[in-house]
Coordinates of C-alpha atoms in Angstrom, one line a residue:
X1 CA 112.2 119.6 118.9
X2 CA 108.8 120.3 118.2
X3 CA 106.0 118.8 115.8
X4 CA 104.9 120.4 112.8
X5 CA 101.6 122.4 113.3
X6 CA 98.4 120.3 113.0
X7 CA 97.2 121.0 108.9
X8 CA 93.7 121.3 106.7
X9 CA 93.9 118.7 103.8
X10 CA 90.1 119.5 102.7
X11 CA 87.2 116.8 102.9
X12 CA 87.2 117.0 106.7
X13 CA 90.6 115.5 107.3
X14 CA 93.2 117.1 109.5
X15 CA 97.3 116.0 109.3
X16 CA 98.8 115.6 113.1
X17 CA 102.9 115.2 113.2
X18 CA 104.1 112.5 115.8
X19 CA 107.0 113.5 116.0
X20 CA 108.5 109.9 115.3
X21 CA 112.4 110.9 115.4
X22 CA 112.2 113.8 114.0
X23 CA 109.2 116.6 112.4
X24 CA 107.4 115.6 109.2
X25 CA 108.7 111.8 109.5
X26 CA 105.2 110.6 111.1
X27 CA 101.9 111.4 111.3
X28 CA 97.6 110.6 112.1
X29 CA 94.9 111.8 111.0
X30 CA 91.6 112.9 112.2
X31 CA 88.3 113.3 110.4
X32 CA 85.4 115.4 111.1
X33 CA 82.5 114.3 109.5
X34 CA 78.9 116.1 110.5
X35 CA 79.6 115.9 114.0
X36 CA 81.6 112.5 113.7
X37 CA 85.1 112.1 114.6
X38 CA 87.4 109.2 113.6
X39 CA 91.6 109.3 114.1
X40 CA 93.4 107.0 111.7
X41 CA 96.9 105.7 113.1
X42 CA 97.3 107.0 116.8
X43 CA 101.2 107.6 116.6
X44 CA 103.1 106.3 120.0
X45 CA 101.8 106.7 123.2
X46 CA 103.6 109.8 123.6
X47 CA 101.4 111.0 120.6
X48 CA 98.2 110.6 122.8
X49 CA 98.3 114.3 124.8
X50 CA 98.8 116.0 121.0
X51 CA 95.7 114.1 119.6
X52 CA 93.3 115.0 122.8
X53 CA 94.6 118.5 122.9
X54 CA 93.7 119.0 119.6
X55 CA 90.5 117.9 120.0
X56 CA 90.0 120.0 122.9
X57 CA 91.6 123.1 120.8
X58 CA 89.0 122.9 117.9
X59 CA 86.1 122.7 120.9
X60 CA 85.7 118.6 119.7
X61 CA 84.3 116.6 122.6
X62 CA 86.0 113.5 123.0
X63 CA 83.0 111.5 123.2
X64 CA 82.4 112.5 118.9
X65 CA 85.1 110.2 118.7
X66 CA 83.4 107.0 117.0
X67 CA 86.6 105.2 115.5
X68 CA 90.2 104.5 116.1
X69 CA 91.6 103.0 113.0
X70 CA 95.4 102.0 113.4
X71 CA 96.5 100.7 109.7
X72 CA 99.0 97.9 112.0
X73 CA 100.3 97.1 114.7
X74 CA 103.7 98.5 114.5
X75 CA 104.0 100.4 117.7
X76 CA 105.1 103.8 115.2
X77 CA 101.4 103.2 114.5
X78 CA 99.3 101.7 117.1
X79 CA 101.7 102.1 120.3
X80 CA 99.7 104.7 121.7
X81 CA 96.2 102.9 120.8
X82 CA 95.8 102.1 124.5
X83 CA 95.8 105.3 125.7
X84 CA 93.9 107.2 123.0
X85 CA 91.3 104.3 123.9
X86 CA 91.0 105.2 127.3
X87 CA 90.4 108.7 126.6
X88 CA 87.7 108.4 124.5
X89 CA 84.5 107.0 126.0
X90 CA 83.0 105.9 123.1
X91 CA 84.9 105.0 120.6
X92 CA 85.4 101.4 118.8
X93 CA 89.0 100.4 118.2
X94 CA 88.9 98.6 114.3
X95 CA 92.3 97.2 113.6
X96 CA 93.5 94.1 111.3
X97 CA 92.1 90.8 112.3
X98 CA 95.5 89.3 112.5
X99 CA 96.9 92.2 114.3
X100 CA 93.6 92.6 117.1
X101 CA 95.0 90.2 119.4
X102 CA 98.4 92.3 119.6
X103 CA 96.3 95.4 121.1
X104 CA 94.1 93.6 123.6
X105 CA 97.1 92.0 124.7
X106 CA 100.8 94.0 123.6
X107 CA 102.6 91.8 125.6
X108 CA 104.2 90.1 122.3
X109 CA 104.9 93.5 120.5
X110 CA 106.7 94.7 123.5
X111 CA 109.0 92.0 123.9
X112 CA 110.0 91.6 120.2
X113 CA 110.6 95.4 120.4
X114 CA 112.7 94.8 124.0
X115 CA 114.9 92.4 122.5
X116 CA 116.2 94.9 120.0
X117 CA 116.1 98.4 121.6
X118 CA 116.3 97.4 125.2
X119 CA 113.6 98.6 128.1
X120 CA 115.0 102.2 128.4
X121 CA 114.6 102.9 124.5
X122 CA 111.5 100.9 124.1
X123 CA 109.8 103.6 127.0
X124 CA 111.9 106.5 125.1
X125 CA 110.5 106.0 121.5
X126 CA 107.4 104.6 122.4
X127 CA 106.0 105.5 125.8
X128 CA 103.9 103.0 128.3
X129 CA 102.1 100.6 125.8
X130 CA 98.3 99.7 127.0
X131 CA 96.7 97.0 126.3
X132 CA 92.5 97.9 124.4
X133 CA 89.7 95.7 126.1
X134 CA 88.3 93.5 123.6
X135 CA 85.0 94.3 123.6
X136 CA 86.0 97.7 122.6
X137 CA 87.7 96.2 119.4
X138 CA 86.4 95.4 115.9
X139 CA 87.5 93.3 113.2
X140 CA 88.4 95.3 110.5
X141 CA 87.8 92.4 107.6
X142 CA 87.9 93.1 104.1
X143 CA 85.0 95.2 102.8
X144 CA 83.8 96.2 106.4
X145 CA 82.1 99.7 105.9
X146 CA 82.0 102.0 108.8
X147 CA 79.5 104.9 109.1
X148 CA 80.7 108.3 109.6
X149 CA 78.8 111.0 109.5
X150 CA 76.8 111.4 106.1
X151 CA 79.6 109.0 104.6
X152 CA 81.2 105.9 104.9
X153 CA 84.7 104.7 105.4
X154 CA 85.5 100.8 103.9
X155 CA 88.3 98.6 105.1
X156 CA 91.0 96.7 102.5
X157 CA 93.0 94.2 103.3
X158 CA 96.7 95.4 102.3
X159 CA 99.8 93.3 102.5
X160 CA 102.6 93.8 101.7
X161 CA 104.4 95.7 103.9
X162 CA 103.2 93.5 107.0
X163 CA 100.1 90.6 106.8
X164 CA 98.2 92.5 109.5
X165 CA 98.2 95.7 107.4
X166 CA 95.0 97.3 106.3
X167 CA 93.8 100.4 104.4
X168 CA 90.8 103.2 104.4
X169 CA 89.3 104.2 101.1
X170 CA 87.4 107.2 101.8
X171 CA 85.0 107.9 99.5
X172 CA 84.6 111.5 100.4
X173 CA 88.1 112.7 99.8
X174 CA 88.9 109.3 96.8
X175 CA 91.8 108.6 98.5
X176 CA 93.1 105.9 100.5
X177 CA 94.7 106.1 104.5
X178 CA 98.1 103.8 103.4
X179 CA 99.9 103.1 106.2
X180 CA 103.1 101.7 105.1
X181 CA 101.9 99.9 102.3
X182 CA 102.2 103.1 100.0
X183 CA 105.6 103.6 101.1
X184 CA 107.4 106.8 102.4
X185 CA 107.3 110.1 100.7
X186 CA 108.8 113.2 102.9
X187 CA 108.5 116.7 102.2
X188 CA 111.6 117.6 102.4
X189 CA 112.6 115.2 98.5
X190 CA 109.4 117.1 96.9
X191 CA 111.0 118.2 93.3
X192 CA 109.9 119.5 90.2
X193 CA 108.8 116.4 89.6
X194 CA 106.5 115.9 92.6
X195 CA 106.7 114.1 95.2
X196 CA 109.4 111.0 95.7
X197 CA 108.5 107.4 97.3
X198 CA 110.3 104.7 98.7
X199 CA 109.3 101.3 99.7
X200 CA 109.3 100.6 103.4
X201 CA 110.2 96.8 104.0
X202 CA 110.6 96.7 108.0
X203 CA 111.0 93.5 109.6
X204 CA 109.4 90.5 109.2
X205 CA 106.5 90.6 106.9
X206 CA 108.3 91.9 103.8
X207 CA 106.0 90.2 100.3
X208 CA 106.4 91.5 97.3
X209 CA 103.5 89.7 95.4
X210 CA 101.3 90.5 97.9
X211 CA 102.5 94.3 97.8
X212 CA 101.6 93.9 94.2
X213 CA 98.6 92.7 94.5
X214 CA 97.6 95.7 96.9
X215 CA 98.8 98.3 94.6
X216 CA 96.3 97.1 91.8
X217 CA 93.5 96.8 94.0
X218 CA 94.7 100.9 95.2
X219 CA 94.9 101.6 91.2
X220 CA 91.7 99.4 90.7
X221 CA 89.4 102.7 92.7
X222 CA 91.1 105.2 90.5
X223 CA 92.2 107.5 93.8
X224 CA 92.3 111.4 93.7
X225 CA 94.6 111.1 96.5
X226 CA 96.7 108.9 98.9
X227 CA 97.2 109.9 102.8
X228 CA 100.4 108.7 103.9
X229 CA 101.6 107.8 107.5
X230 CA 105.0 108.5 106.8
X231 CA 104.6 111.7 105.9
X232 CA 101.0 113.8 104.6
X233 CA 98.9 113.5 101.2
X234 CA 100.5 113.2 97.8
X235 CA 98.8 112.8 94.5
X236 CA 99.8 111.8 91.2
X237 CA 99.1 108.3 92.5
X238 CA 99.4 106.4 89.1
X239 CA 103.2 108.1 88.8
X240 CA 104.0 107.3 92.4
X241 CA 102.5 103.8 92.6
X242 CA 104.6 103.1 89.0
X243 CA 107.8 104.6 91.3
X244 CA 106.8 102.1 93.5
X245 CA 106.6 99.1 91.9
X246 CA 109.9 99.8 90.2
X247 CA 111.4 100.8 93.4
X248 CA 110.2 97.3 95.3
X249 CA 111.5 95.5 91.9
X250 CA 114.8 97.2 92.8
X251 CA 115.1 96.0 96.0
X252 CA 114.0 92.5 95.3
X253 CA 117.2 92.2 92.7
X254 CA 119.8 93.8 95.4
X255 CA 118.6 91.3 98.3
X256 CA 118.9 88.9 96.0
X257 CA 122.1 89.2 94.4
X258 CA 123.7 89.4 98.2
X259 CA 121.9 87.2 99.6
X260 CA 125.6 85.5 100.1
X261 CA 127.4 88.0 100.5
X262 CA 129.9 88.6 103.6
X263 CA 128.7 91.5 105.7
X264 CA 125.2 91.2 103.6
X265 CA 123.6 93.6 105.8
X266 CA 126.1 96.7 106.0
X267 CA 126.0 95.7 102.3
X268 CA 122.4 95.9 101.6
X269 CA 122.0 99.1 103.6
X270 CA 124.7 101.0 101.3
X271 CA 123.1 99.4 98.3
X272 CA 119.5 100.5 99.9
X273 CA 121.1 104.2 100.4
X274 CA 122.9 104.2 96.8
X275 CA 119.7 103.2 94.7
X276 CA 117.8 106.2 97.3
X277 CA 120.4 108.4 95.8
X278 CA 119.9 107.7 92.5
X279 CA 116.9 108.0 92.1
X280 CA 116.2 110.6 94.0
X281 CA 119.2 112.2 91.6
X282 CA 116.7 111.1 88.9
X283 CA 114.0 113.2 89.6
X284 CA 115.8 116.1 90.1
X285 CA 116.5 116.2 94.1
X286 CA 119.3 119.4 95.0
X287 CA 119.5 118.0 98.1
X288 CA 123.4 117.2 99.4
X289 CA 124.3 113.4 99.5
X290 CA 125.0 113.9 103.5
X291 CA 121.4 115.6 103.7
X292 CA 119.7 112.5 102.0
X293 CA 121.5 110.4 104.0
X294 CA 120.9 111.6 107.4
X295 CA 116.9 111.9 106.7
X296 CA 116.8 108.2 105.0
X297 CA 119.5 106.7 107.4
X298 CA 116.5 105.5 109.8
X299 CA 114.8 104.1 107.5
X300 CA 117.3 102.4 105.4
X301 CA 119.0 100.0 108.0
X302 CA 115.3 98.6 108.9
X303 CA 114.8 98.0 105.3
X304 CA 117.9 96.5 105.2
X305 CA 116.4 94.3 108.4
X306 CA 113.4 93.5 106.7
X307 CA 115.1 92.8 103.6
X308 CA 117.5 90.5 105.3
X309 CA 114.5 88.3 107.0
X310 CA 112.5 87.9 103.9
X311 CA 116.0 86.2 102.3
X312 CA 116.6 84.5 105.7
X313 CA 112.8 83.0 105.2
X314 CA 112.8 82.1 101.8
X315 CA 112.4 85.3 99.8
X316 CA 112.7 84.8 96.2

């Protein structure tokens, strides 16, 4: 299986695959700004060797490298922030303040993740986790405003999808680095329409007023242009954060009305994949119903998790 090839987006920004399960599910990017270099989201640690070679292929030093920004702490986002770190001799680390701890010291992450996949899988899908030293860490509050190059890049707080979530408005390109937070959108559902999104609500930090409240401050700059994690830039960013909203609305009422169900979670997932199907239907999607499924099946049952926790924890 190999990754998609690194692509040009314009503005200085490059698109790397991760190759999270599969090509075009994953991504980081890295931006090249007058001789300054920052990655955003550093993919696994099996992602680390892609990001340095292709430094070393577009004759980058790594020592240009002034920023790793990781939009959480989910290890599909910040599991290879360790070793990227060590590679580059002068770069600063700027993560979530609630999620900086977890970097300096993974030792938490890992062992939530071992309880559910088990040590084997955890070093399959993720690769040796390594801990950042802290003085090589920053902060990344609200409003912080990084230098790069003739620009800036400024930090938003953005929950939603997790607490420790945070986003990069990037005044060059008017468009925000999302993370999770403006959900998923793969290639391979693009329409006639455009592109499709779905809400990502992985275990445990599902909040839908506080995902609210994130998509009006994203609507509040009037972006051009949103870089997703999960998977490359989309526009038509007042359609897609509408889909959304709608879409997180959606999942709010199915949770809901199981919440007592028997077999709620085998339940919620087939609800999950039935409301995918329609609305993907909706806006036009050819694709064959055992197509959608196998490329949302992934992503689905951790909804479903997520979904299930937030009820479990008082969602209403």
């Amino acid at each position: 299986m190999q990754p998609l090839p690194p692509r040009d987006l314009g503005h200085g920004i490059c698109l790397i695959d991760t190759l999270q399960e599969r090509p075009g599910m994953a991504g980081c990017y890295l931006l090249e700004r007058e001789g300054e270099l920052a990655f955003i989201e550093t993919g696994t640690a099996h992602s680390t060797p892609r990001l340095l070679d292709l430094l070393a292929a577009r004759g980058l030093a790594r020592e240009q490298v002034r920023y790793v920004i990781p939009t959480h702490v989910h290890l599909d986002h910040a599991g290879g922030a360790g070793s990227l770190m060590a590679a580059l001799p002068r770069a600063t680390l700027v993560v979530h303040p609630r999620g900086q701890r977890h970097l300096v010291d993974p030792s938490r992450l890992l062992a939530g993740a071992r309880a559910v996949y088990g040590e084997a899988a955890l070093l399959r899908m993720y690769g040796a986790v390594q801990p950042v030293p802290a003085e090589r860490t920053l902060a990344g509050e609200d409003g912080l405003r990084l230098p790069l190059g003739r620009g800036t890049l400024e930090i938003i707080d953005s929950p939603g999808h997790a607490h420790h979530h945070l986003s990069v408005w990037d005044e060059r390109a008017e468009g925000f680095f999302t993370g999770d937070t403006f959900g998923l959108s793969y290639r391979e559902f693009d329409g006639p329409g455009g592109p499709w999104i779905l809400p990502t609500t992985t275990p445990v930090q599902f909040d839908p007023q506080a995902w609210s409240r994130t998509l009006e401050r994203y609507r509040a700059r009037r972006p051009q242009r949103m870089f997703l994690t999960h998977f490359g830039e989309v526009g038509a960013v007042a359609r897609l954060a509408d889909q959304l909203e709608a879409g997180l609305a959606r999942y709010v009422a199915l949770a809901q009305a199981l919440r007592p169900a028997p077999e709620r979670h085998l339940r919620l997932r087939d609800a999950l994949l039935d409301d995918a199907r329609a609305d993907l239907r909706s806006q036009g999607c050819t694709l064959a119903e055992a197509e959608m499924a196998s490329l949302l099946m992934h992503d689905l049952e951790l909804n479903a998790q997520g979904l299930g926790h937030w009820l479990d924890h008082g969602g209403h």
